[in-house]
Short mmCIF file of C-alpha atoms in Angstrom, two decimals:
data_model
loop_
_atom_site.label_atom_id
_atom_site.label_comp_id
_atom_site.label_asym_id
_atom_site.label_seq_id
_atom_site.Cartn_x
_atom_site.Cartn_y
_atom_site.Cartn_z
CA UNK A 1 50.70 12.04 40.04
CA UNK A 2 48.56 9.21 41.45
CA UNK A 3 51.04 6.59 40.30
CA UNK A 4 53.99 8.58 41.62
CA UNK A 5 52.23 8.94 44.98
CA UNK A 6 52.65 5.20 45.45
CA UNK A 7 56.30 5.91 46.14
CA UNK A 8 55.24 7.54 49.39
CA UNK A 9 58.31 9.74 49.43
CA UNK A 10 59.10 13.37 50.08
CA UNK A 11 57.81 16.08 47.77
CA UNK A 12 60.32 18.40 46.12
CA UNK A 13 58.58 21.53 44.82
CA UNK A 14 55.32 19.55 44.47
CA UNK A 15 57.06 16.80 42.52
CA UNK A 16 57.20 13.25 43.85
CA UNK A 17 58.41 10.05 42.32
CA UNK A 18 60.05 6.67 42.80
CA UNK A 19 61.77 3.93 40.86
CA UNK A 20 58.94 2.26 38.96
CA UNK A 21 60.72 -0.93 37.89
CA UNK A 22 64.27 -2.15 37.95
CA UNK A 23 65.30 -5.79 38.00
CA UNK A 24 67.52 -8.47 36.53
CA UNK A 25 65.99 -11.56 34.97
CA UNK A 26 67.42 -14.86 33.84
CA UNK A 27 65.63 -17.52 31.79
CA UNK A 28 66.60 -21.00 30.73
CA UNK A 29 65.05 -24.28 29.60
CA UNK A 30 65.72 -27.86 30.65
CA UNK A 31 64.01 -29.97 28.05
CA UNK A 32 60.31 -29.10 28.32
CA UNK A 33 60.77 -27.25 31.62
CA UNK A 34 61.05 -23.46 31.32
CA UNK A 35 62.45 -21.43 34.22
CA UNK A 36 62.59 -17.72 34.90
CA UNK A 37 64.23 -15.98 37.88
CA UNK A 38 63.76 -12.30 38.68
CA UNK A 39 65.33 -10.12 41.35
CA UNK A 40 64.69 -6.42 41.91
CA UNK A 41 61.62 -4.18 41.79
CA UNK A 42 58.70 -5.34 39.68
CA UNK A 43 54.93 -5.75 39.64
CA UNK A 44 53.02 -8.87 40.66
CA UNK A 45 49.62 -9.43 39.02
CA UNK A 46 47.70 -12.63 39.61
CA UNK A 47 44.13 -13.55 38.70
CA UNK A 48 41.51 -13.34 35.99
CA UNK A 49 39.72 -10.10 36.92
CA UNK A 50 39.46 -7.30 34.38
CA UNK A 51 39.65 -4.20 36.59
CA UNK A 52 40.79 -5.70 39.86
CA UNK A 53 42.09 -8.97 41.24
CA UNK A 54 41.61 -10.38 44.72
CA UNK A 55 45.07 -11.60 45.72
CA UNK A 56 47.52 -9.38 43.80
CA UNK A 57 46.01 -6.55 41.80
CA UNK A 58 47.47 -4.69 38.84
CA UNK A 59 46.70 -1.48 40.76
CA UNK A 60 49.12 -2.33 43.58
CA UNK A 61 52.55 -0.78 43.88
CA UNK A 62 55.64 -2.58 42.46
CA UNK A 63 57.45 -4.81 44.95
CA UNK A 64 61.05 -5.42 45.95
CA UNK A 65 61.20 -9.15 45.37
CA UNK A 66 62.81 -12.37 44.28
CA UNK A 67 60.66 -14.68 42.17
CA UNK A 68 60.94 -18.02 40.41
CA UNK A 69 58.56 -19.08 37.64
CA UNK A 70 58.53 -22.61 36.28
CA UNK A 71 56.43 -24.06 33.46
CA UNK A 72 55.97 -27.60 32.19
CA UNK A 73 53.41 -28.17 29.46
CA UNK A 74 50.03 -27.03 30.91
CA UNK A 75 51.37 -26.59 34.45
CA UNK A 76 52.98 -23.40 35.68
CA UNK A 77 54.12 -22.42 39.15
CA UNK A 78 55.50 -19.37 40.90
CA UNK A 79 57.30 -18.65 44.16
CA UNK A 80 57.78 -15.00 45.19
CA UNK A 81 59.37 -13.49 48.27
CA UNK A 82 58.79 -9.79 48.97
CA UNK A 83 60.08 -7.29 51.51
CA UNK A 84 57.52 -4.60 52.35
CA UNK A 85 58.00 -1.30 54.14
CA UNK A 86 58.26 -1.22 57.95
CA UNK A 87 55.24 -0.19 60.03
CA UNK A 88 55.54 0.92 63.66
CA UNK A 89 59.11 -0.31 63.74
CA UNK A 90 58.13 -3.80 62.56
CA UNK A 91 59.74 -5.45 59.56
CA UNK A 92 57.20 -6.83 57.08
CA UNK A 93 57.55 -9.70 54.62
CA UNK A 94 55.14 -11.18 52.08
CA UNK A 95 55.36 -14.56 50.38
CA UNK A 96 53.35 -16.02 47.52
CA UNK A 97 53.22 -19.37 45.79
CA UNK A 98 50.89 -20.35 42.96
CA UNK A 99 50.12 -23.22 40.66
CA UNK A 100 48.09 -22.86 37.47
CA UNK A 101 46.85 -25.78 35.43
CA UNK A 102 45.68 -25.23 31.88
CA UNK A 103 43.77 -28.47 31.55
CA UNK A 104 42.90 -27.92 27.89
CA UNK A 105 42.14 -25.09 25.45
CA UNK A 106 39.00 -24.25 27.41
CA UNK A 107 39.62 -24.64 31.15
CA UNK A 108 42.28 -23.13 33.43
CA UNK A 109 42.44 -23.70 37.21
CA UNK A 110 44.50 -21.67 39.67
CA UNK A 111 45.44 -22.19 43.31
CA UNK A 112 47.51 -19.76 45.37
CA UNK A 113 48.53 -19.01 48.92
CA UNK A 114 50.08 -15.87 50.36
CA UNK A 115 51.25 -14.89 53.82
CA UNK A 116 52.24 -11.55 55.28
CA UNK A 117 54.13 -11.51 58.58
CA UNK A 118 55.80 -8.83 60.65
CA UNK A 119 57.88 -8.24 63.76
CA UNK A 120 60.71 -6.11 65.09
CA UNK A 121 63.22 -8.95 64.97
CA UNK A 122 61.77 -11.04 62.14
CA UNK A 123 63.46 -11.65 58.83
CA UNK A 124 63.26 -14.22 56.06
CA UNK A 125 61.54 -17.27 57.57
CA UNK A 126 62.03 -20.22 55.30
CA UNK A 127 58.79 -22.01 56.14
CA UNK A 128 56.93 -19.11 54.48
CA UNK A 129 59.17 -19.33 51.42
CA UNK A 130 58.93 -23.06 50.88
CA UNK A 131 56.95 -23.48 47.62
CA UNK A 132 55.89 -27.11 48.24
CA UNK A 133 54.24 -26.95 51.68
CA UNK A 134 50.97 -25.43 52.89
CA UNK A 135 51.51 -22.32 54.96
CA UNK A 136 48.20 -22.47 56.85
CA UNK A 137 49.39 -25.12 59.37
CA UNK A 138 52.71 -23.28 59.64
CA UNK A 139 50.79 -20.15 60.57
CA UNK A 140 48.54 -21.95 63.08
CA UNK A 141 51.48 -23.75 64.70
CA UNK A 142 54.10 -21.02 64.62
CA UNK A 143 57.69 -21.57 65.56
CA UNK A 144 58.80 -18.02 64.75
CA UNK A 145 55.59 -15.98 64.91
CA UNK A 146 52.11 -15.49 63.48
CA UNK A 147 51.14 -14.47 59.92
CA UNK A 148 48.13 -13.16 58.04
CA UNK A 149 47.44 -15.81 55.41
CA UNK A 150 45.18 -16.07 52.36
CA UNK A 151 44.01 -18.97 50.22
CA UNK A 152 42.98 -18.27 46.63
CA UNK A 153 41.17 -20.35 44.02
CA UNK A 154 40.46 -19.22 40.47
CA UNK A 155 38.87 -20.66 37.37
CA UNK A 156 38.52 -19.48 33.79
CA UNK A 157 36.42 -21.23 31.16
CA UNK A 158 36.51 -20.44 27.46
CA UNK A 159 33.13 -21.64 26.25
CA UNK A 160 33.82 -20.62 22.67
CA UNK A 161 36.66 -18.41 21.39
CA UNK A 162 34.45 -15.33 21.75
CA UNK A 163 32.81 -16.15 25.12
CA UNK A 164 34.66 -16.63 28.40
CA UNK A 165 33.68 -16.86 32.08
CA UNK A 166 35.84 -16.58 35.18
CA UNK A 167 35.68 -16.60 38.94
CA UNK A 168 37.96 -15.94 41.90
CA UNK A 169 37.53 -16.88 45.57
CA UNK A 170 39.73 -15.48 48.34
CA UNK A 171 39.54 -16.87 51.88
CA UNK A 172 41.16 -14.99 54.73
CA UNK A 173 39.20 -16.52 57.61
CA UNK A 174 36.39 -19.08 57.45
CA UNK A 175 34.81 -20.35 60.67
CA UNK A 176 34.46 -24.13 60.96
CA UNK A 177 34.32 -24.55 64.73
CA UNK A 178 31.50 -23.30 66.95
CA UNK A 179 33.03 -23.77 70.38
CA UNK A 180 33.91 -20.29 71.68
CA UNK A 181 32.97 -16.65 71.12
CA UNK A 182 35.98 -16.25 68.87
CA UNK A 183 34.29 -18.68 66.47
CA UNK A 184 31.45 -16.17 66.01
CA UNK A 185 33.74 -13.94 63.94
CA UNK A 186 32.10 -13.43 60.51
CA UNK A 187 33.72 -15.16 57.56
CA UNK A 188 36.22 -12.95 55.75
CA UNK A 189 36.13 -13.78 52.06
CA UNK A 190 36.26 -12.18 48.64
CA UNK A 191 34.40 -13.22 45.49
CA UNK A 192 34.78 -12.10 41.88
CA UNK A 193 32.70 -13.32 38.91
CA UNK A 194 32.92 -12.23 35.30
CA UNK A 195 31.78 -12.89 31.75
CA UNK A 196 33.15 -11.51 28.46
CA UNK A 197 31.83 -11.55 24.91
CA UNK A 198 34.04 -10.44 22.05
CA UNK A 199 33.22 -10.03 18.36
CA UNK A 200 29.67 -8.74 19.01
CA UNK A 201 27.98 -6.78 17.60
CA UNK A 202 31.05 -6.10 15.43
CA UNK A 203 34.20 -8.12 14.90
CA UNK A 204 36.34 -5.75 16.96
CA UNK A 205 33.83 -5.31 19.82
CA UNK A 206 34.58 -6.23 23.45
CA UNK A 207 31.81 -6.47 26.08
CA UNK A 208 32.24 -7.70 29.64
CA UNK A 209 30.46 -7.68 33.00
CA UNK A 210 32.08 -8.26 36.39
CA UNK A 211 30.81 -8.52 39.96
CA UNK A 212 33.09 -8.19 43.00
CA UNK A 213 32.22 -8.68 46.68
CA UNK A 214 34.67 -8.45 49.61
CA UNK A 215 33.53 -8.64 53.22
CA UNK A 216 34.61 -6.49 56.13
CA UNK A 217 38.08 -7.20 57.67
CA UNK A 218 39.17 -9.52 54.82
CA UNK A 219 42.57 -7.92 54.28
CA UNK A 220 43.14 -7.04 57.96
CA UNK A 221 44.04 -8.42 61.37
CA UNK A 222 44.14 -6.74 64.80
CA UNK A 223 47.85 -6.12 64.10
CA UNK A 224 48.04 -3.07 61.81
CA UNK A 225 51.42 -4.18 60.46
CA UNK A 226 49.74 -7.29 58.99
CA UNK A 227 47.27 -5.25 56.93
CA UNK A 228 47.44 -6.33 53.28
CA UNK A 229 48.87 -3.06 51.99
CA UNK A 230 52.15 -1.80 50.56
CA UNK A 231 53.15 1.80 51.25
CA UNK A 232 49.53 2.61 52.07
CA UNK A 233 48.05 1.08 48.90
CA UNK A 234 46.08 -2.20 48.74
CA UNK A 235 47.93 -5.28 47.54
CA UNK A 236 44.68 -7.07 46.71
CA UNK A 237 41.63 -5.38 45.21
CA UNK A 238 42.09 -1.63 44.90
CA UNK A 239 38.85 -0.91 46.81
CA UNK A 240 39.94 -2.88 49.87
CA UNK A 241 37.28 -4.31 52.24
CA UNK A 242 33.55 -4.06 52.80
CA UNK A 243 32.00 -3.40 49.38
CA UNK A 244 30.37 -4.96 46.38
CA UNK A 245 30.38 -3.65 42.83
CA UNK A 246 29.05 -4.31 39.33
CA UNK A 247 31.12 -3.15 36.36
CA UNK A 248 30.05 -3.10 32.70
CA UNK A 249 32.45 -2.27 29.89
CA UNK A 250 32.13 -1.97 26.12
CA UNK A 251 34.79 -0.97 23.60
CA UNK A 252 35.09 -0.86 19.84
CA UNK A 253 38.41 -0.82 17.98
CA UNK A 254 38.75 1.22 14.79
CA UNK A 255 41.50 2.28 12.39
CA UNK A 256 43.25 -1.10 12.58
CA UNK A 257 43.37 -0.93 16.37
CA UNK A 258 44.73 2.62 16.64
CA UNK A 259 41.49 4.14 17.94
CA UNK A 260 39.41 2.49 20.68
CA UNK A 261 36.38 4.38 22.03
CA UNK A 262 34.80 2.81 25.11
CA UNK A 263 32.16 3.25 27.79
CA UNK A 264 32.55 2.00 31.35
CA UNK A 265 29.75 1.85 33.94
CA UNK A 266 30.08 0.93 37.61
CA UNK A 267 27.68 0.67 40.54
CA UNK A 268 29.29 0.40 43.96
CA UNK A 269 27.94 -0.12 47.48
CA UNK A 270 30.84 1.01 49.65
CA UNK A 271 30.59 0.11 53.34
CA UNK A 272 31.94 2.17 56.21
CA UNK A 273 34.76 -0.21 57.14
CA UNK A 274 37.61 -0.02 54.66
CA UNK A 275 41.31 -0.69 55.09
CA UNK A 276 41.70 2.57 56.97
CA UNK A 277 39.21 1.42 59.65
CA UNK A 278 40.70 -0.45 62.63
CA UNK A 279 39.95 -4.15 62.99
CA UNK A 280 37.20 -4.51 65.62
CA UNK A 281 35.80 -7.56 67.46
CA UNK A 282 32.15 -6.85 68.32
CA UNK A 283 31.43 -10.61 68.68
CA UNK A 284 33.54 -10.52 71.84
CA UNK A 285 31.19 -7.99 73.48
CA UNK A 286 29.67 -9.02 76.81
CA UNK A 287 26.16 -8.77 75.31
CA UNK A 288 27.00 -11.49 72.78
CA UNK A 289 26.72 -15.15 73.77
CA UNK A 290 27.05 -18.44 71.97
CA UNK A 291 23.29 -18.79 72.20
CA UNK A 292 22.49 -15.38 70.67
CA UNK A 293 25.22 -15.65 68.05
CA UNK A 294 26.56 -12.71 66.10
CA UNK A 295 25.85 -11.36 62.62
CA UNK A 296 26.34 -8.03 60.87
CA UNK A 297 24.98 -6.46 57.68
CA UNK A 298 26.86 -6.37 54.41
CA UNK A 299 28.12 -3.87 53.55
CA UNK A 300 28.29 -2.25 56.98
CA UNK A 301 26.56 1.09 57.34
CA UNK A 302 26.43 3.87 56.66
CA UNK A 303 26.70 2.77 53.02
CA UNK A 304 27.85 5.05 50.22
CA UNK A 305 26.01 4.34 46.96
CA UNK A 306 28.26 5.31 44.05
CA UNK A 307 27.55 5.35 40.32
CA UNK A 308 30.36 6.03 37.86
CA UNK A 309 30.41 6.42 34.08
CA UNK A 310 33.38 6.99 31.81
CA UNK A 311 33.02 7.79 28.11
CA UNK A 312 36.43 8.07 26.49
CA UNK A 313 38.77 6.81 23.80
CA UNK A 314 42.34 5.57 23.48
CA UNK A 315 44.40 6.62 20.48
CA UNK A 316 47.59 4.64 19.90
CA UNK A 317 50.09 6.72 17.94
CA UNK A 318 52.89 4.17 18.20
CA UNK A 319 53.62 0.88 19.94
CA UNK A 320 52.82 1.09 23.68
CA UNK A 321 52.25 4.87 23.47
CA UNK A 322 48.78 6.36 23.42
CA UNK A 323 46.54 9.26 24.39
CA UNK A 324 43.41 8.78 26.49
CA UNK A 325 40.71 11.46 26.47
CA UNK A 326 37.06 11.65 27.46
CA UNK A 327 34.51 12.47 30.16
CA UNK A 328 33.98 11.02 33.64
CA UNK A 329 30.83 11.29 35.78
CA UNK A 330 30.42 10.23 39.42
CA UNK A 331 27.38 10.35 41.72
CA UNK A 332 27.73 9.53 45.42
CA UNK A 333 24.83 9.25 47.87
CA UNK A 334 25.59 8.92 51.58
CA UNK A 335 22.98 9.26 54.33
CA UNK A 336 20.57 11.06 52.01
CA UNK A 337 23.12 13.55 50.67
CA UNK A 338 24.02 13.33 46.97
CA UNK A 339 27.11 14.81 45.30
CA UNK A 340 27.64 14.88 41.52
CA UNK A 341 31.07 15.25 39.93
CA UNK A 342 32.07 15.78 36.29
CA UNK A 343 35.66 15.53 35.05
CA UNK A 344 37.50 15.83 31.76
CA UNK A 345 40.06 13.08 31.16
CA UNK A 346 43.31 13.71 29.33
CA UNK A 347 46.20 11.29 29.80
CA UNK A 348 49.38 10.54 27.89
CA UNK A 349 51.29 7.26 28.07
CA UNK A 350 54.66 7.50 26.36
CA UNK A 351 56.82 4.42 25.98
CA UNK A 352 60.54 4.81 25.34
CA UNK A 353 61.18 1.09 24.95
CA UNK A 354 63.76 0.23 22.33
CA UNK A 355 64.79 -3.24 21.21
CA UNK A 356 68.34 -3.79 20.05
CA UNK A 357 69.21 -6.81 17.93
CA UNK A 358 72.73 -8.16 17.98
#
């Protein structure tokens, strides 16, 4: 039901749904250059995070898009144009371009830029779909209108085959000048760091730890239609703004990979200003001056302290089809009040994929 809710459509006798994926794709090769074009509805996932990514998360809704992927040896690039849903009568568009460089068997670097723009009379604006220019100066010197832009940098390092480290940095707004009260706006950035160890203590073990931190207002602007969401769901990290979180995960495969029990632990400090909170500008208050400056706590209060634990197992009964069952515990403390929740997990993923050979 949660996945179907991302369609945002009308319920019919308590049933809702939407077209999950549907696209046409064409691939070809020119010597050592591999190309792939896709048009239709599909997912976009970008980054190294395990349970959430900063720029485009695996938890986001599928997009109506056109994309071009190109790869040459250790270099790969992508250009994606997306049409989002309208908000308040404004048309919304999202563009993404990326370049990944696998320098060697150990180190991979990633650089990306995305821009979301909106307006009643705006359409495809080619400067935001040009894959070989920077969009930041186009946004700051607009000829057709403003945009909410993001710069992303990622790195993954494979120390040894069984030990890897990764990091992601997302910049929405970073203050360089200090000339006016507008420059007192706090930096709006996201950070994700992770480490994974496989093959310990057993050959089929997987252990990883991840830390995520995203400041208030990072995915927002004063214009609600530029909020980094699609049909009410975050495009970036699934928790949105104003939080930090530690996640620890351990799994152990058995029965030749058919059975995988796991335990997942998370500790979250969730601030009061998420994506559903309007963008405010307290640094513009008359009590604030350039001499006094402006700062605010992180996360912003009141803070919800949340602990989660999941103890479950996946059982794969055929390719891409499996059952997930287990227990889930959640404790939330907010302003001195604590609530405990226990749940039983039972999920079924059934794949009907069939490959035909001609």
